[in-house]
């Protein structure tokens, strides 16, 4: 029981009488009578409010997407013979937030109400939404009754699966190009698939002039890309991938892009696998195809998290060579900032060739790029400290550019993007590789 404002105001009356007793002793008995009366009424009100009058039932999705708000519905039922003003709050799991809580509702006598809030998880894994905390006034309004309704709703926080659902909806409506830029197929046609209306960005040589003349509008030929190829997704789970940008770690950004690529590749008939590594191999899912290929990737990686350990490319690439024999597109998500790690990555990537085709995905740091802006663009002359910082940033970017040139010179493909351009850039590069028959 929590004292209400009404009870606090009533308590002021005997307090004022107690102050008057200092001047007039005859006020003592009225003060004691007021104390006793208020205590008796408050005790009676507390006894009337002892029985719980509100029950709560929760409807929550079992699968949540990291960084995305998901709706949770609470169904409140009242057994009281009077209307109740109810406030309710839920116990959230760690690394989750809900801006809508606490919720308030007016429950009619023996009535019900539905409330909704949105929970946004910021960490992947298996969790549970906990108990409900409900508050409502006592019959006389002297107390606020607070009850704890036991509840547990297991949830699994996956990577950004809602983006996959959005892509699938667009695909069904044949509007994939609204999410990803169409890749030009330079010499990449392999097998005719169908005729469709011309879209902006299509090559002019793909226009079917007979179909255009017959239908009196531009018609393009669409070709089917080669399928049944293998893609292996390697996720670095070392210390550098713990860096955060946009409230998500680099590892989470990579995992979201991995999920989207797995969905697109499986939808195109390819086989997709996953391996996460740090100082050793954390998980391994061999390449597989079919409609549930992307689901297997989600199940394998939804509870993986980066650790503060040094990444061992040697162990990861040795395990890959032993377990994957077929020629495969190996997509490596990693971050490199020193010469030792860069040299090891370069040596291990060279070892994949020519059996496999490596694609190194490196994360560009927008903050470091911003440090390279001239001082006049930021306003004012640069101080000595700013010049030193700018020099360090230039050295870091020069080191990164040398690594990219070395990787490309030895036959590897490189994707150097920021986190905001990661997913569309990765999908476009995959489509380009398919169209150019590089695999």
XYZ file of N, CA and C in Angstrom, residues 8-192:
555
model
N -2.266 12.041 2.805
C -1.250 12.989 3.268
C -1.890 14.308 3.684
N -2.885 14.767 2.900
C -3.551 16.015 3.255
C -4.360 15.869 4.540
N -4.979 14.702 4.748
C -5.709 14.467 6.000
C -4.765 14.471 7.189
N -3.566 13.963 6.985
C -2.606 13.924 8.091
C -2.159 15.310 8.517
N -2.378 16.297 7.666
C -2.004 17.674 8.020
C -2.898 18.216 9.134
N -4.156 17.706 9.204
C -5.101 18.219 10.207
C -4.595 17.963 11.624
N -4.305 16.714 12.038
C -3.772 16.530 13.409
C -2.412 17.199 13.599
N -1.658 17.350 12.526
C -0.373 18.038 12.651
C -0.591 19.500 13.021
N -1.580 20.121 12.408
C -1.896 21.515 12.745
C -2.420 21.619 14.184
N -3.235 20.651 14.599
C -3.740 20.648 15.982
C -2.605 20.455 16.974
N -1.624 19.623 16.586
C -0.486 19.420 17.480
C 0.289 20.715 17.670
N 0.382 21.506 16.627
C 1.061 22.794 16.765
C 0.286 23.725 17.685
N -1.072 23.623 17.643
C -1.886 24.487 18.498
C -1.801 24.103 19.965
N -1.491 22.846 20.247
C -1.379 22.435 21.649
C -0.268 23.162 22.381
N 0.670 23.700 21.645
C 1.726 24.481 22.291
C 1.180 25.780 22.881
N 0.066 26.221 22.317
C -0.558 27.459 22.801
C -1.744 27.184 23.709
N -2.446 26.088 23.397
C -3.667 25.784 24.157
C -3.716 24.295 24.424
N -3.595 23.876 25.693
C -3.556 22.454 26.029
C -4.901 21.778 25.812
N -5.985 22.547 25.751
C -7.298 21.934 25.551
C -7.468 21.328 24.159
N -6.542 21.632 23.225
C -6.625 21.095 21.859
C -6.047 19.678 21.797
N -5.478 19.206 22.923
C -4.819 17.899 22.908
C -5.797 16.787 22.579
N -6.939 16.773 23.258
C -7.891 15.681 23.021
C -8.501 15.721 21.611
N -8.865 16.862 21.067
C -9.297 16.877 19.655
C -8.218 16.370 18.695
N -6.950 16.679 19.019
C -5.866 16.193 18.154
C -5.797 14.675 18.189
N -5.886 14.098 19.393
C -5.824 12.634 19.531
C -7.031 11.978 18.856
N -8.193 12.627 18.980
C -9.399 12.087 18.331
C -9.249 12.112 16.814
N -8.652 13.208 16.279
C -8.433 13.282 14.828
C -7.450 12.203 14.373
N -6.395 11.993 15.174
C -5.426 10.936 14.843
C -6.108 9.575 14.799
N -6.891 9.297 15.817
C -7.551 7.989 15.889
C -8.547 7.816 14.748
N -9.302 8.880 14.464
C -10.286 8.775 13.386
C -9.643 8.538 12.029
N -8.571 9.297 11.754
C -7.891 9.130 10.464
C -7.271 7.743 10.368
N -6.648 7.271 11.463
C -6.038 5.944 11.460
C -7.084 4.863 11.247
N -8.259 5.018 11.879
C -9.315 4.027 11.733
C -9.844 3.982 10.303
N -10.079 5.153 9.721
C -10.588 5.216 8.348
C -9.556 4.666 7.362
N -8.284 5.017 7.604
C -7.229 4.529 6.711
C -7.088 3.013 6.807
N -7.207 2.471 8.024
C -7.113 1.015 8.190
C -8.291 0.322 7.520
N -9.497 0.897 7.660
C -10.675 0.323 7.005
C -10.520 0.354 5.493
N -10.011 1.477 4.964
C -9.819 1.596 3.519
C -8.770 0.588 3.025
N -7.719 0.400 3.809
C -6.692 -0.573 3.423
C -7.242 -1.993 3.438
N -8.103 -2.298 4.415
C -8.694 -3.639 4.481
C -9.619 -3.890 3.291
N -10.360 -2.861 2.875
C -11.253 -3.018 1.722
C -10.479 -3.214 0.416
N -9.255 -2.671 0.363
C -8.463 -2.758 -0.867
C -7.495 -3.933 -0.855
N -7.598 -4.782 0.143
C -6.625 -5.873 0.279
C -6.728 -6.892 -0.850
N -7.938 -7.198 -1.295
C -8.124 -8.215 -2.339
C -7.757 -7.633 -3.707
N -6.898 -8.308 -4.494
C -6.556 -7.824 -5.845
C -7.790 -7.773 -6.729
N -7.921 -6.688 -7.469
C -9.110 -6.481 -8.305
C -8.791 -6.461 -9.799
N -7.524 -6.528 -10.170
C -7.133 -6.401 -11.574
C -6.236 -7.580 -11.959
N -6.540 -8.172 -13.096
C -5.687 -9.218 -13.674
C -5.150 -8.728 -15.016
N -3.994 -9.248 -15.393
C -3.320 -8.802 -16.619
C -2.914 -10.018 -17.434
N -3.118 -9.904 -18.729
C -2.686 -10.937 -19.668
C -1.908 -10.267 -20.791
N -0.758 -10.844 -21.134
C 0.124 -10.210 -22.112
C 0.156 -11.020 -23.406
N 0.173 -10.278 -24.522
C 0.371 -10.868 -25.846
C 1.613 -10.225 -26.445
N 2.679 -11.010 -26.564
C 3.953 -10.487 -27.069
C 4.470 -11.404 -28.156
N 5.098 -10.854 -29.193
C 5.697 -11.703 -30.222
C 6.853 -12.502 -29.639
N 7.020 -13.727 -30.123
C 8.105 -14.573 -29.625
C 9.447 -14.206 -30.234
N 9.410 -13.536 -31.381
C 10.637 -13.156 -32.073
C 10.671 -11.637 -32.201
N 11.750 -11.030 -31.718
C 11.953 -9.594 -31.824
C 13.179 -9.328 -32.685
N 13.221 -8.166 -33.294
C 14.365 -7.758 -34.101
C 15.166 -6.718 -33.344
N 16.478 -6.887 -33.328
C 17.330 -5.953 -32.607
C 17.220 -4.557 -33.209
N 17.062 -3.567 -32.321
C 16.974 -2.183 -32.765
C 15.644 -1.771 -33.328
N 14.663 -2.684 -33.341
C 13.339 -2.377 -33.901
C 12.286 -2.453 -32.798
N 11.411 -1.441 -32.680
C 10.328 -1.533 -31.697
C 9.277 -2.544 -32.133
N 8.841 -3.377 -31.192
C 7.827 -4.395 -31.464
C 6.663 -4.206 -30.499
N 5.415 -4.354 -30.973
C 4.253 -4.096 -30.114
C 4.020 -5.221 -29.108
N 3.653 -4.829 -27.882
C 3.252 -5.751 -26.823
C 1.892 -5.292 -26.319
N 0.928 -6.211 -26.283
C -0.438 -5.873 -25.887
C -0.733 -6.424 -24.491
N -1.307 -5.596 -23.640
C -1.724 -6.000 -22.294
C -3.246 -5.941 -22.214
N -3.845 -7.047 -21.775
C -5.305 -7.110 -21.593
C -5.609 -7.065 -20.104
N -6.261 -5.990 -19.662
C -6.583 -5.788 -18.253
C -8.053 -6.129 -18.002
N -8.315 -6.862 -16.904
C -9.680 -7.208 -16.496
C -9.898 -6.786 -15.051
N -11.045 -6.196 -14.791
C -11.381 -5.722 -13.445
C -12.528 -6.548 -12.874
N -12.404 -6.906 -11.591
C -13.501 -7.577 -10.883
C -14.172 -6.642 -9.886
N -13.808 -5.360 -9.904
C -14.362 -4.383 -8.957
C -15.759 -3.949 -9.377
N -16.549 -3.541 -8.404
C -17.893 -3.035 -8.676
C -17.888 -1.545 -8.980
N -16.725 -0.952 -9.046
C -16.586 0.467 -9.311
C -15.552 0.662 -10.423
N -15.553 1.833 -11.007
C -14.567 2.142 -12.030
C -13.202 2.358 -11.381
N -12.147 1.976 -12.097
C -10.795 2.076 -11.576
C -9.910 2.847 -12.560
N -9.053 3.675 -12.013
C -7.994 4.310 -12.801
C -6.713 3.517 -12.553
N -6.238 2.854 -13.575
C -5.164 1.869 -13.419
C -3.912 2.357 -14.130
N -2.761 2.153 -13.497
C -1.444 2.361 -14.112
C -0.699 1.028 -14.082
N -0.059 0.677 -15.179
C 0.603 -0.623 -15.269
C 1.986 -0.454 -15.893
N 2.930 -1.246 -15.405
C 4.298 -1.266 -15.929
C 4.772 -2.714 -15.982
N 5.576 -3.028 -16.993
C 6.115 -4.373 -17.151
C 7.596 -4.403 -16.788
N 8.042 -5.545 -16.269
C 9.471 -5.779 -16.082
C 10.080 -6.161 -17.428
N 11.001 -5.339 -17.924
C 11.671 -5.625 -19.188
C 12.961 -6.390 -18.914
N 13.470 -7.042 -19.941
C 14.735 -7.740 -19.794
C 15.890 -6.762 -20.009
N 17.075 -7.226 -19.698
C 18.253 -6.382 -19.832
C 18.454 -5.981 -21.295
N 18.935 -4.761 -21.499
C 19.197 -4.224 -22.840
C 17.924 -4.065 -23.657
N 16.808 -3.762 -22.989
C 15.547 -3.453 -23.673
C 14.999 -2.157 -23.099
N 14.272 -1.435 -23.908
C 13.674 -0.175 -23.466
C 12.293 -0.038 -24.060
N 11.449 0.709 -23.355
C 10.083 0.962 -23.813
C 9.723 2.385 -23.411
N 9.580 3.255 -24.399
C 9.290 4.654 -24.126
C 7.846 4.869 -23.676
N 6.967 3.890 -23.942
C 5.539 4.078 -23.657
C 5.174 3.822 -22.198
N 6.019 3.131 -21.452
C 5.682 2.753 -20.080
C 5.938 3.918 -19.125
N 5.143 4.037 -18.029
C 3.990 3.209 -17.676
C 2.743 3.585 -18.471
N 1.803 2.650 -18.547
C 0.552 2.855 -19.259
C -0.563 3.163 -18.268
N -1.571 3.886 -18.704
C -2.718 4.229 -17.867
C -3.999 3.895 -18.606
N -5.025 3.511 -17.840
C -6.311 3.146 -18.442
C -7.426 3.388 -17.440
N -8.621 3.621 -17.965
C -9.839 3.724 -17.152
C -10.624 2.438 -17.324
N -10.720 1.656 -16.256
C -11.447 0.389 -16.304
C -12.848 0.581 -15.742
N -13.895 0.306 -16.533
C -15.248 0.373 -15.973
C -15.489 -0.761 -14.981
N -16.584 -0.682 -14.260
C -16.908 -1.726 -13.288
C -17.012 -3.077 -13.992
N -16.246 -4.051 -13.487
C -16.188 -5.405 -14.062
C -15.912 -5.349 -15.574
N -15.099 -4.388 -15.968
C -14.816 -4.204 -17.392
C -13.410 -4.655 -17.759
N -13.039 -4.355 -18.962
C -11.727 -4.737 -19.479
C -11.207 -3.630 -20.388
N -9.920 -3.663 -20.634
C -9.290 -2.683 -21.522
C -8.019 -3.291 -22.097
N -7.644 -2.823 -23.283
C -6.416 -3.262 -23.932
C -5.452 -2.083 -24.046
N -4.232 -2.326 -23.629
C -3.189 -1.320 -23.712
C -2.046 -1.864 -24.555
N -1.305 -0.983 -25.165
C -0.201 -1.428 -26.023
C 1.009 -0.527 -25.802
N 2.169 -1.161 -25.736
C 3.431 -0.427 -25.721
C 4.402 -1.120 -26.661
N 5.532 -0.495 -26.919
C 6.522 -1.031 -27.849
C 7.842 -1.247 -27.118
N 8.352 -2.438 -27.223
C 9.630 -2.781 -26.615
C 10.694 -2.832 -27.706
N 11.839 -2.214 -27.439
C 12.937 -2.184 -28.403
C 14.172 -2.827 -27.777
N 14.554 -4.012 -28.243
C 15.757 -4.661 -27.708
C 17.010 -4.139 -28.391
N 18.085 -4.050 -27.627
C 19.363 -3.591 -28.163
C 20.449 -4.650 -28.039
N 20.032 -5.876 -27.775
C 20.987 -6.977 -27.663
C 20.286 -8.258 -28.097
N 21.002 -9.080 -28.851
C 20.433 -10.334 -29.315
C 20.549 -11.419 -28.241
N 19.702 -12.433 -28.341
C 19.768 -13.545 -27.408
C 18.382 -13.978 -26.967
N 18.348 -14.909 -25.996
C 17.096 -15.416 -25.434
C 16.813 -14.681 -24.127
N 15.632 -14.074 -24.033
C 15.257 -13.298 -22.852
C 13.806 -13.615 -22.498
N 13.280 -12.863 -21.537
C 11.876 -13.019 -21.153
C 11.359 -11.698 -20.608
N 10.139 -11.341 -21.002
C 9.438 -10.217 -20.393
C 8.870 -10.694 -19.058
N 9.041 -9.894 -18.010
C 8.736 -10.354 -16.661
C 7.368 -9.947 -16.145
N 7.295 -9.748 -14.828
C 6.026 -9.522 -14.131
C 5.414 -8.167 -14.478
N 4.097 -8.066 -14.168
C 3.369 -6.803 -14.315
C 3.257 -6.131 -12.943
N 3.364 -4.814 -12.935
C 3.158 -4.032 -11.722
C 1.967 -3.106 -11.962
N 0.916 -3.303 -11.162
C -0.347 -2.592 -11.381
C -0.656 -1.730 -10.156
N -1.100 -0.513 -10.408
C -1.516 0.396 -9.342
C -2.930 0.898 -9.620
N -3.743 0.968 -8.549
C -5.079 1.549 -8.652
C -5.478 2.051 -7.268
N -6.429 3.006 -7.171
C -6.783 3.599 -5.874
C -7.670 2.673 -5.046
N -7.591 2.834 -3.738
C -8.466 2.100 -2.815
C -9.880 2.672 -2.884
N -10.866 2.004 -2.271
C -12.259 2.488 -2.380
C -12.451 3.919 -1.892
N -11.790 4.310 -0.789
C -11.934 5.669 -0.267
C -10.869 6.614 -0.810
N -9.961 6.097 -1.595
C -8.947 6.943 -2.210
C -7.814 7.339 -1.291
N -7.687 6.683 -0.118
C -6.620 7.045 0.814
C -5.321 6.287 0.524
N -5.414 5.230 -0.238
C -4.244 4.421 -0.544
C -4.179 4.157 -2.052
N -2.968 3.919 -2.518
C -2.774 3.411 -3.874
C -2.337 1.955 -3.764
N -3.186 1.078 -4.222
C -2.897 -0.362 -4.128
C -1.947 -0.753 -5.246
N -0.847 -1.379 -4.902
C 0.112 -1.866 -5.887
C 0.217 -3.373 -5.778
N -0.014 -4.053 -6.887
C 0.067 -5.507 -6.915
C 1.079 -5.942 -7.972
N 1.668 -7.074 -7.744
C 2.621 -7.662 -8.686
C 1.982 -8.917 -9.265
N 1.755 -8.904 -10.561
C 1.134 -10.038 -11.250
C 2.254 -10.847 -11.897
N 2.444 -12.060 -11.429
C 3.520 -12.905 -11.942
C 3.270 -13.257 -13.415
N 4.310 -13.128 -14.214
C 4.189 -13.440 -15.642
C 5.581 -13.616 -16.227
N 5.653 -14.384 -17.280
C 6.913 -14.566 -17.998
C 6.596 -14.894 -19.450
N 7.120 -14.074 -20.361
C 6.906 -14.285 -21.795
C 8.265 -14.432 -22.472
N 8.663 -15.681 -22.793
C 9.967 -15.875 -23.445
C 9.998 -15.231 -24.829
N 11.089 -14.545 -25.128
C 11.285 -13.935 -26.440
C 12.703 -14.218 -26.899
N 12.875 -14.232 -28.202
C 14.197 -14.358 -28.788
C 14.463 -13.125 -29.643
N 15.559 -12.489 -29.366
C 15.934 -11.288 -30.119
C 16.877 -11.710 -31.228
N 16.400 -11.572 -32.466
C 17.158 -11.953 -33.645
C 17.748 -10.712 -34.306
N 18.628 -10.917 -35.265
C 19.035 -9.776 -36.097
C 17.832 -9.163 -36.796
N 18.070 -8.188 -37.645
C 16.988 -7.386 -38.212
C 16.167 -8.189 -39.218
N 15.304 -9.095 -38.710
C 14.496 -9.921 -39.597
C 13.374 -9.129 -40.253
N 13.006 -7.979 -39.677
C 11.939 -7.183 -40.291
C 12.372 -6.630 -41.642
N 13.667 -6.355 -41.799
C 14.150 -5.904 -43.101
C 13.977 -6.998 -44.144
N 14.169 -8.259 -43.731
C 13.963 -9.375 -44.648
C 12.499 -9.469 -45.060
N 11.598 -9.284 -44.114
C 10.172 -9.333 -44.435
C 9.796 -8.215 -45.399
N 10.373 -7.027 -45.186
C 10.097 -5.914 -46.101
C 10.607 -6.239 -47.499
N 11.793 -6.836 -47.597
C 12.333 -7.207 -48.908
C 11.453 -8.263 -49.577
N 10.986 -9.232 -48.798
C 10.147 -10.284 -49.373
C 8.842 -9.709 -49.906
N 8.280 -8.743 -49.190
C 7.048 -8.106 -49.665
C 7.290 -7.372 -50.973
N 8.415 -6.660 -51.045
C 8.745 -5.957 -52.283
C 8.991 -6.944 -53.416
N 9.624 -8.076 -53.086
C 9.903 -9.074 -54.112
C 8.617 -9.662 -54.677
N 7.650 -9.886 -53.810
C 6.376 -10.430 -54.282
C 5.661 -9.441 -55.202
N 5.887 -8.163 -54.951
C 5.274 -7.143 -55.795
C 6.171 -6.766 -56.967
N 7.272 -7.505 -57.132
C 8.225 -7.292 -58.220
C 8.770 -5.866 -58.194
N 9.110 -5.389 -56.974
C 9.695 -4.070 -56.833
C 10.971 -4.144 -56.012
N 11.797 -5.176 -56.267
C 13.047 -5.310 -55.529
C 13.948 -4.112 -55.750
N 13.850 -3.475 -56.901
C 14.762 -2.384 -57.217
C 14.494 -1.155 -56.352
N 13.353 -1.096 -55.657
C 13.120 0.016 -54.758
C 13.976 -0.075 -53.507
N 14.535 -1.248 -53.233
C 15.417 -1.404 -52.081
C 16.872 -1.466 -52.495
N 17.184 -2.125 -53.563
C 18.561 -2.272 -53.992
C 18.694 -1.859 -55.451
N 19.774 -1.181 -55.754
C 20.055 -0.736 -57.116
C 20.295 -1.949 -57.998
N 19.747 -1.923 -59.206
C 19.946 -3.027 -60.138
C 21.391 -3.075 -60.586
N 21.995 -4.253 -60.604
C 23.367 -4.416 -61.071
C 23.375 -4.616 -62.576
N 24.266 -3.905 -63.242
C 24.382 -4.071 -64.691
C 25.112 -5.373 -64.986
N 24.584 -6.147 -65.880
C 25.159 -7.454 -66.186
C 26.057 -7.327 -67.402
N 27.291 -6.943 -67.166
C 28.213 -6.750 -68.280
C 28.659 -8.124 -68.790
N 28.063 -8.550 -69.860
C 28.379 -9.867 -70.402
C 27.901 -10.984 -69.509
N 26.920 -10.713 -68.648
C 26.551 -11.691 -67.639
C 25.310 -12.478 -67.935
N 24.667 -12.298 -69.096
C 23.472 -13.070 -69.375
C 23.836 -14.548 -69.507
N 23.017 -15.390 -68.929
C 23.312 -16.818 -68.996
C 22.154 -17.616 -69.565
N 20.941 -17.404 -69.062
C 19.814 -18.194 -69.532
C 18.553 -17.340 -69.486
N 17.821 -17.301 -70.593
C 16.596 -16.501 -70.666
C 15.571 -17.032 -69.664
